[in-house]
Short mmCIF file of C-alpha atoms in Angstrom, two decimals:
data_model
loop_
_atom_site.label_atom_id
_atom_site.label_comp_id
_atom_site.label_asym_id
_atom_site.label_seq_id
_atom_site.Cartn_x
_atom_site.Cartn_y
_atom_site.Cartn_z
CA MET C 68 27.34 -6.51 11.20
CA VAL C 69 25.70 -3.62 11.13
CA SER C 70 21.74 -3.36 11.52
CA ALA C 71 19.00 -1.51 10.03
CA MET C 72 18.54 0.69 12.77
CA GLN C 73 22.42 1.51 12.83
CA TYR C 74 22.24 1.77 8.77
CA TYR C 75 19.50 4.33 8.93
CA GLY C 76 19.97 6.01 12.20
CA SER C 77 23.83 7.00 12.04
CA ARG C 78 24.93 6.06 8.77
CA LEU C 79 22.61 8.20 6.42
CA GLU C 80 22.16 11.67 6.21
CA SER C 81 20.23 11.56 3.57
CA THR C 82 18.68 9.54 0.65
CA CYS C 83 21.78 10.64 -1.24
CA ASP C 84 23.78 8.35 0.93
CA LEU C 85 21.88 5.33 -0.46
CA GLN C 86 23.35 3.30 -2.99
CA THR C 87 20.28 2.36 -4.78
CA SER C 88 17.59 4.50 -6.67
CA ALA C 89 14.89 2.82 -4.33
CA ALA C 90 14.14 6.22 -2.79
CA CYS C 91 14.19 8.01 -6.02
CA SER C 92 11.29 5.12 -7.46
CA LEU C 93 8.44 7.29 -9.27
CA PRO C 94 4.73 6.14 -9.08
CA CYS C 95 3.18 4.96 -12.05
CA ARG C 96 0.13 7.03 -11.95
CA PRO C 97 -0.10 10.66 -11.58
CA MET C 98 -0.74 11.41 -7.88
CA PRO C 99 -4.07 13.99 -7.07
CA LYS C 100 -3.04 17.02 -6.73
CA SER C 101 -4.41 16.90 -3.05
CA ALA C 102 -1.60 14.28 -2.00
CA ILE C 103 1.53 17.09 -3.88
CA GLU C 104 -0.32 19.61 -1.72
CA ALA C 105 0.18 17.73 1.12
CA LEU C 106 4.30 16.67 0.54
CA ASN C 107 4.89 20.27 -0.27
CA LEU C 108 4.19 21.65 3.01
CA VAL C 109 6.29 19.11 4.67
CA HIS C 110 9.20 20.32 6.80
CA PRO C 111 12.13 20.24 4.96
CA GLU C 112 14.37 18.43 7.33
CA VAL C 113 11.47 15.62 7.73
CA THR C 114 12.05 14.96 3.83
CA LYS C 115 15.51 15.45 3.59
CA ARG C 116 15.72 12.17 6.13
CA PHE C 117 13.21 10.12 3.73
CA PHE C 118 14.64 6.98 2.60
CA GLY C 119 11.16 5.35 1.07
CA CYS C 120 10.06 4.11 -2.10
CA GLY C 121 7.30 4.94 -4.18
CA LEU C 122 4.71 6.82 -2.47
CA PRO C 123 1.95 4.72 -0.19
CA VAL C 124 -1.17 7.49 -0.15
CA PRO C 125 -4.34 5.93 -0.79
CA GLU C 126 -7.57 7.63 -1.54
CA LYS C 127 -10.34 8.41 0.56
CA LEU C 128 -8.73 9.01 3.69
CA GLN C 129 -10.82 11.35 5.28
CA GLY C 130 -11.83 10.53 8.67
CA CYS C 131 -9.18 7.39 8.91
CA ARG C 132 -6.89 6.03 11.34
CA ILE C 133 -3.67 5.38 9.81
CA LEU C 134 -0.77 3.20 10.97
CA ASP C 135 2.67 3.98 9.24
CA LEU C 136 4.96 1.05 9.19
CA GLY C 137 8.50 2.17 9.45
CA SER C 138 7.77 5.76 9.57
CA GLY C 139 11.12 6.94 9.44
CA SER C 140 11.39 10.60 9.98
CA GLY C 141 7.82 11.25 9.60
CA ARG C 142 7.44 12.58 5.97
CA ASP C 143 4.24 10.44 4.92
CA CYS C 144 2.85 10.34 8.26
CA TYR C 145 2.64 14.42 8.05
CA ALA C 146 1.13 14.43 4.21
CA LEU C 147 -1.29 11.51 5.30
CA SER C 148 -2.39 13.61 8.57
CA LYS C 149 -3.07 16.52 5.93
CA LEU C 150 -5.07 14.61 4.15
CA VAL C 151 -7.02 12.95 6.86
CA GLY C 152 -7.83 15.77 8.08
CA GLU C 153 -8.76 16.97 11.86
CA THR C 154 -11.08 14.03 12.54
CA GLY C 155 -8.51 11.41 11.39
CA HIS C 156 -5.33 10.40 13.09
CA VAL C 157 -2.15 8.89 11.87
CA THR C 158 0.38 6.89 13.96
CA GLY C 159 3.74 6.58 13.21
CA ILE C 160 6.17 3.38 14.13
CA ASP C 161 9.71 3.02 14.35
CA MET C 162 12.64 1.30 15.61
CA THR C 163 15.12 4.26 14.99
CA GLU C 164 15.20 6.41 18.05
CA GLU C 165 17.48 9.36 15.73
CA LEU C 166 14.59 9.23 13.32
CA ILE C 167 11.32 9.08 15.47
CA LEU C 168 13.53 12.48 17.52
CA VAL C 169 13.52 14.28 14.24
CA SER C 170 9.51 12.91 13.12
CA ARG C 171 8.21 14.35 16.99
CA LYS C 172 9.98 17.53 16.95
CA TYR C 173 7.93 18.87 14.18
CA ILE C 174 4.50 17.84 15.22
CA SER C 175 3.41 21.47 16.27
CA TYR C 176 5.19 22.54 13.53
CA HIS C 177 3.04 20.99 11.00
CA GLN C 178 -0.32 20.83 13.18
CA GLU C 179 0.29 24.54 12.75
CA LYS C 180 0.77 24.62 9.10
CA PHE C 181 -2.29 22.92 8.46
CA GLY C 182 -4.20 24.98 10.33
CA PHE C 183 -5.86 22.11 12.80
CA GLU C 184 -6.56 22.91 16.48
CA LYS C 185 -4.96 19.83 17.77
CA PRO C 186 -2.09 17.45 16.50
CA ASN C 187 -3.77 14.54 14.90
CA THR C 188 -0.26 12.60 14.53
CA THR C 189 1.70 10.32 16.82
CA PHE C 190 5.31 8.74 16.87
CA LEU C 191 6.11 5.36 18.98
CA GLN C 192 9.34 4.10 19.38
CA GLY C 193 9.35 0.55 19.06
CA TYR C 194 8.89 -2.64 16.26
CA MET C 195 7.06 -3.54 14.22
CA GLU C 196 6.59 -7.07 15.13
CA LYS C 197 5.51 -5.96 18.38
CA LEU C 198 2.68 -3.72 17.54
CA THR C 199 0.32 -4.12 20.74
CA ALA C 200 4.11 -3.90 22.75
CA ALA C 201 4.45 -0.60 21.09
CA GLY C 202 1.15 0.19 22.19
CA VAL C 203 -1.19 -0.27 19.27
CA GLU C 204 -4.91 -2.02 19.66
CA ASN C 205 -5.93 -4.42 17.94
CA ASP C 206 -8.88 -3.99 15.25
CA SER C 207 -7.78 -0.32 15.39
CA MET C 208 -6.73 0.88 12.33
CA ASP C 209 -9.07 1.62 9.05
CA ILE C 210 -5.27 1.54 6.74
CA ILE C 211 -1.74 0.60 7.36
CA VAL C 212 0.53 2.00 4.88
CA SER C 213 4.34 1.23 4.62
CA ASN C 214 6.81 3.01 2.55
CA CYS C 215 10.14 0.38 1.92
CA VAL C 216 10.79 -0.94 5.17
CA ILE C 217 9.37 -4.40 5.36
CA CYS C 218 12.06 -5.60 3.21
CA LEU C 219 14.71 -4.29 6.22
CA CYS C 220 12.80 -6.89 8.55
CA PRO C 221 13.98 -10.30 9.03
CA ASP C 222 10.42 -12.20 10.41
CA LYS C 223 8.08 -10.72 7.37
CA LYS C 224 5.68 -13.22 8.67
CA THR C 225 5.59 -12.07 12.02
CA VAL C 226 5.09 -8.27 10.57
CA LEU C 227 2.01 -9.02 8.48
CA ARG C 228 0.44 -11.07 10.90
CA GLU C 229 0.89 -8.30 13.03
CA ALA C 230 -0.27 -5.67 10.73
CA TYR C 231 -3.16 -8.12 10.29
CA LYS C 232 -4.39 -8.33 13.85
CA VAL C 233 -4.35 -4.42 14.17
CA LEU C 234 -6.64 -3.59 10.99
CA LYS C 235 -10.47 -3.19 11.35
CA GLU C 236 -12.33 -5.83 9.39
CA GLY C 237 -12.69 -4.25 6.27
CA GLY C 238 -9.10 -2.49 6.36
CA GLU C 239 -6.70 -2.07 4.04
CA LEU C 240 -2.87 -3.05 4.05
CA TYR C 241 -1.32 -0.34 1.13
CA TYR C 242 2.51 0.04 0.52
CA SER C 243 5.45 0.10 -1.56
CA ASP C 244 8.58 -1.67 -1.10
CA MET C 245 11.49 -4.06 -2.40
CA TYR C 246 11.37 -6.89 -4.31
CA ALA C 247 13.42 -9.46 -5.94
CA SER C 248 13.37 -11.48 -9.07
CA ASN C 249 14.62 -14.56 -7.62
CA VAL C 250 14.97 -16.07 -3.88
CA VAL C 251 17.81 -14.07 -2.14
CA PRO C 252 20.29 -16.34 -1.12
CA ASP C 253 21.69 -16.76 2.63
CA HIS C 254 25.01 -15.15 2.01
CA LEU C 255 23.65 -11.93 0.50
CA LYS C 256 21.13 -11.74 3.80
CA GLU C 257 24.39 -11.69 5.89
CA ASP C 258 26.04 -8.59 4.16
CA SER C 259 25.12 -5.70 6.32
CA VAL C 260 25.11 -3.11 3.30
CA LEU C 261 23.14 -5.23 1.33
CA TRP C 262 20.86 -5.63 4.10
CA GLY C 263 20.87 -1.91 4.93
CA GLU C 264 19.93 -0.86 1.10
CA GLY C 265 17.12 -3.27 1.42
CA MET C 266 18.37 -5.84 -1.20
CA GLY C 267 19.41 -8.76 0.93
CA GLY C 268 16.02 -8.70 2.87
CA SER C 269 13.92 -8.41 -0.49
CA LEU C 270 11.50 -11.00 -0.66
CA TYR C 271 11.09 -12.91 -4.32
CA TRP C 272 7.99 -11.37 -5.43
CA ARG C 273 6.01 -14.60 -6.05
CA ASP C 274 7.06 -15.85 -2.06
CA PHE C 275 5.03 -11.88 -1.07
CA ILE C 276 1.77 -13.49 -2.94
CA SER C 277 2.23 -16.58 -1.03
CA LEU C 278 3.03 -15.00 2.46
CA VAL C 279 0.43 -12.39 3.06
CA GLN C 280 -2.76 -14.89 1.45
CA GLU C 281 -0.86 -17.69 4.07
CA VAL C 282 -1.88 -14.54 7.15
CA GLY C 283 -5.40 -14.23 5.83
CA PHE C 284 -4.94 -11.09 3.76
CA SER C 285 -6.91 -10.61 0.22
CA THR C 286 -4.57 -11.42 -3.27
CA PRO C 287 -2.50 -8.32 -3.16
CA HIS C 288 -3.26 -6.30 -6.36
CA LEU C 289 -0.25 -4.39 -7.85
CA ILE C 290 -0.63 -0.61 -8.10
CA SER C 291 2.47 0.51 -9.89
CA ALA C 292 6.36 -0.74 -10.42
CA SER C 293 9.37 0.56 -11.08
CA HIS C 294 12.75 -0.77 -12.05
CA ILE C 295 15.33 -0.09 -9.12
CA GLU C 296 18.84 0.63 -10.29
CA VAL C 297 21.87 -0.15 -8.21
CA HIS C 298 24.71 2.48 -8.80
CA ASN C 299 27.61 0.64 -6.29
CA CYS C 300 29.06 -1.57 -8.70
CA GLU C 301 30.76 -3.77 -5.99
CA LEU C 302 26.47 -4.06 -4.32
CA LYS C 303 25.59 -4.81 -8.29
CA LYS C 304 28.21 -7.66 -8.76
CA LYS C 305 27.94 -9.55 -5.43
CA ALA C 306 23.45 -9.17 -6.51
CA GLY C 307 24.54 -11.26 -9.79
CA ASP C 308 21.80 -11.92 -11.59
CA ILE C 309 18.77 -10.96 -9.18
CA SER C 310 17.33 -7.51 -10.47
CA TYR C 311 15.03 -5.49 -8.07
CA ALA C 312 11.55 -3.85 -8.44
CA SER C 313 9.68 -1.28 -6.12
CA GLY C 314 6.30 -1.82 -6.09
CA THR C 315 2.72 -0.42 -4.49
CA TYR C 316 0.22 -3.25 -3.18
CA ARG C 317 -2.88 -3.17 -1.66
CA LEU C 318 -4.76 -5.88 0.07
CA PHE C 319 -7.55 -6.48 2.39
CA LYS C 320 -8.67 -7.83 5.48
CA LEU C 321 -12.05 -9.13 4.69
CA PRO C 322 -14.43 -11.21 6.98
CA LYS C 323 -13.74 -14.43 7.24
CA LYS C 324 -17.04 -16.17 7.24
CA LEU C 325 -18.04 -13.59 3.81
CA GLU C 326 -18.98 -15.66 1.08
CA MET C 327 -17.36 -14.34 -1.69
CA SER C 328 -19.45 -14.06 -4.96
CA SER C 329 -18.84 -12.50 -8.11
CA GLY C 330 -20.73 -9.76 -9.07
CA ILE C 331 -21.39 -6.43 -11.30
CA VAL C 332 -20.36 -3.41 -9.90
CA THR C 333 -20.84 0.41 -10.94
CA TYR C 334 -18.66 2.54 -9.78
CA LYS C 335 -20.52 6.15 -8.40
CA GLY C 336 -17.42 9.12 -9.40
CA THR C 337 -18.03 9.67 -5.31
CA VAL C 338 -14.13 9.07 -4.43
CA PRO C 339 -12.74 12.86 -4.08
CA ASP C 340 -10.11 13.67 -6.59
CA TYR C 341 -11.64 10.65 -8.74
CA PRO C 342 -14.84 11.84 -10.21
CA CYS C 343 -14.54 10.02 -13.60
CA GLN C 344 -12.89 6.90 -13.19
CA LEU C 345 -10.94 5.32 -10.80
CA GLU C 346 -7.73 3.49 -10.93
CA PHE C 347 -8.18 0.87 -8.25
CA ASP C 348 -5.10 -1.23 -8.96
CA SER C 349 -3.21 -2.37 -12.70
CA SER C 350 -6.27 -4.34 -13.30
CA HIS C 351 -8.85 -2.45 -12.47
CA CYS C 352 -10.47 0.80 -13.72
CA PHE C 353 -13.53 1.61 -12.42
CA LYS C 354 -15.11 4.32 -14.66
CA LYS C 355 -18.24 6.54 -13.56
CA ASP C 356 -21.38 4.89 -14.26
CA VAL C 357 -20.02 1.89 -16.41
CA ALA C 358 -21.12 -1.57 -15.01
CA LEU C 359 -18.26 -3.68 -15.01
CA GLN C 360 -18.15 -7.88 -14.05
CA VAL C 361 -15.67 -8.48 -11.29
CA ASP C 362 -15.11 -11.67 -9.20
CA GLY C 363 -15.66 -12.37 -5.91
CA GLU C 364 -13.01 -11.28 -3.95
CA MET C 365 -13.31 -7.93 -5.50
CA ALA C 366 -16.62 -7.49 -5.36
CA ALA C 367 -16.15 -8.57 -1.57
CA ILE C 368 -13.16 -5.74 -1.03
CA LEU C 369 -15.32 -3.02 -2.42
CA GLN C 370 -18.46 -4.28 -0.20
CA CYS C 371 -16.60 -4.75 2.96
CA SER C 372 -13.95 -1.74 2.33
CA ARG C 373 -14.63 2.44 3.06
CA PHE C 374 -15.44 1.94 -0.98
CA SER C 375 -18.98 0.49 -0.11
CA PRO C 376 -20.47 3.84 -0.12
CA ASP C 377 -19.33 4.63 -3.84
CA PHE C 378 -20.17 1.44 -6.07
CA CYS C 379 -23.90 0.28 -6.55
CA ILE C 380 -23.01 -3.52 -6.30
CA GLN C 381 -24.91 -6.47 -7.53
CA LYS C 382 -24.36 -10.16 -6.50
CA TYR C 383 -24.88 -13.13 -7.60
CA GLY C 384 -24.00 -17.12 -6.14
CA HIS C 385 -24.13 -18.08 -10.13
CA LEU C 386 -23.64 -16.18 -12.93
CA SER C 387 -27.14 -15.56 -14.35
CA PRO C 388 -27.52 -15.26 -18.04
CA PHE C 389 -30.51 -12.51 -17.82
CA LEU C 390 -28.84 -9.92 -15.15
CA LEU C 391 -25.95 -10.85 -17.06
CA ALA C 392 -27.56 -9.10 -19.99
CA ASP C 393 -29.41 -7.02 -18.49
CA ASN C 394 -26.62 -4.92 -17.04
CA LEU C 395 -24.52 -4.82 -20.89
CA GLY C 396 -27.40 -3.82 -22.71
CA SER C 397 -27.00 -7.03 -24.79
CA SER C 398 -29.93 -8.90 -26.53
CA VAL C 399 -30.20 -11.52 -29.57
CA LYS C 400 -32.96 -10.74 -32.49
CA GLN C 401 -33.39 -14.27 -33.42
CA CYS C 402 -30.75 -17.60 -33.09
CA SER C 403 -31.42 -20.64 -35.02
CA LYS C 404 -29.25 -23.93 -34.65
CA THR C 405 -30.07 -25.20 -38.11
CA GLY C 406 -28.80 -21.00 -39.62
CA LYS C 407 -31.93 -20.96 -41.30
CA ALA C 408 -33.39 -18.63 -39.73
CA PRO C 409 -34.60 -15.02 -41.48
CA GLY C 410 -31.98 -12.44 -40.15
CA GLY C 411 -29.36 -14.90 -39.07
CA CYS C 412 -28.47 -14.93 -35.29
CA GLY C 413 -26.39 -12.07 -33.93
CA GLU C 414 -26.29 -9.45 -31.01
CA THR C 415 -27.70 -5.54 -30.89
#
């Protein structure tokens, strides 16, 4: 069997060699101008050897320490290094020597391209299952990103546990990956091409949600998704009734003893590139100066993460009708159980 390391290191030269549309999947919402500009500055050879799906570029990166799991040729690392600025740092880790050599080759190029006094990127050859052994310290990262590589790892639980360990409290795992519509049977996992394409190792999406919560992360919040087309007829036949999609999720490492209580949050409009509204995920869109009721976990995420300064947060143990009425601006003129009171019963 050809390993994922061999498949991506020597058998593939560019995204054109892949048998699915995973690397061509488009984000479901527009990228901010700053991210587009950063990507356009990445060296062409680095971009050519990019094999990811989606685009894991979270908001508010200035000064952050970021780890890219399965960094490949370094495309995402270099784009992110522009966005974190000179006060931030991006570390990429990949097991494939050929791709690490490509990424390291252009460190000075991007430093000069971005106008930085010194490089703010580091590339490590190692395994996502052994981050500490590769030189990544526990509780050292603000954000971890990953772009369509966890599906290539046989031991996904260990990868997620390692990611959890190296994240700071309040840190975020923000990543794109391939997911299956059903549980992938063992005989498909043993097919080297299916595995190399990510199809053999894709998690059933519901199993993914259970797994990350078992490790200790918050509930995964889906940001974007797109269908993956299998171009190769033979691979499509092998997959049978299993379909695939790329999805981008965000999940957080919250304090273990944090008491979660629902609350009302108001976005200040202070996240760069998002002055009017912040689309946090597919279910939460925070508009500037508009109060929104959220559950306890979302209130905790906003309070404990790097987004804390960007929100006014009012939390409560039990929902107070008076607090809710104050924040929603709701009032009742008059109410009667018998329905005979003048003016009836209604809200203003």
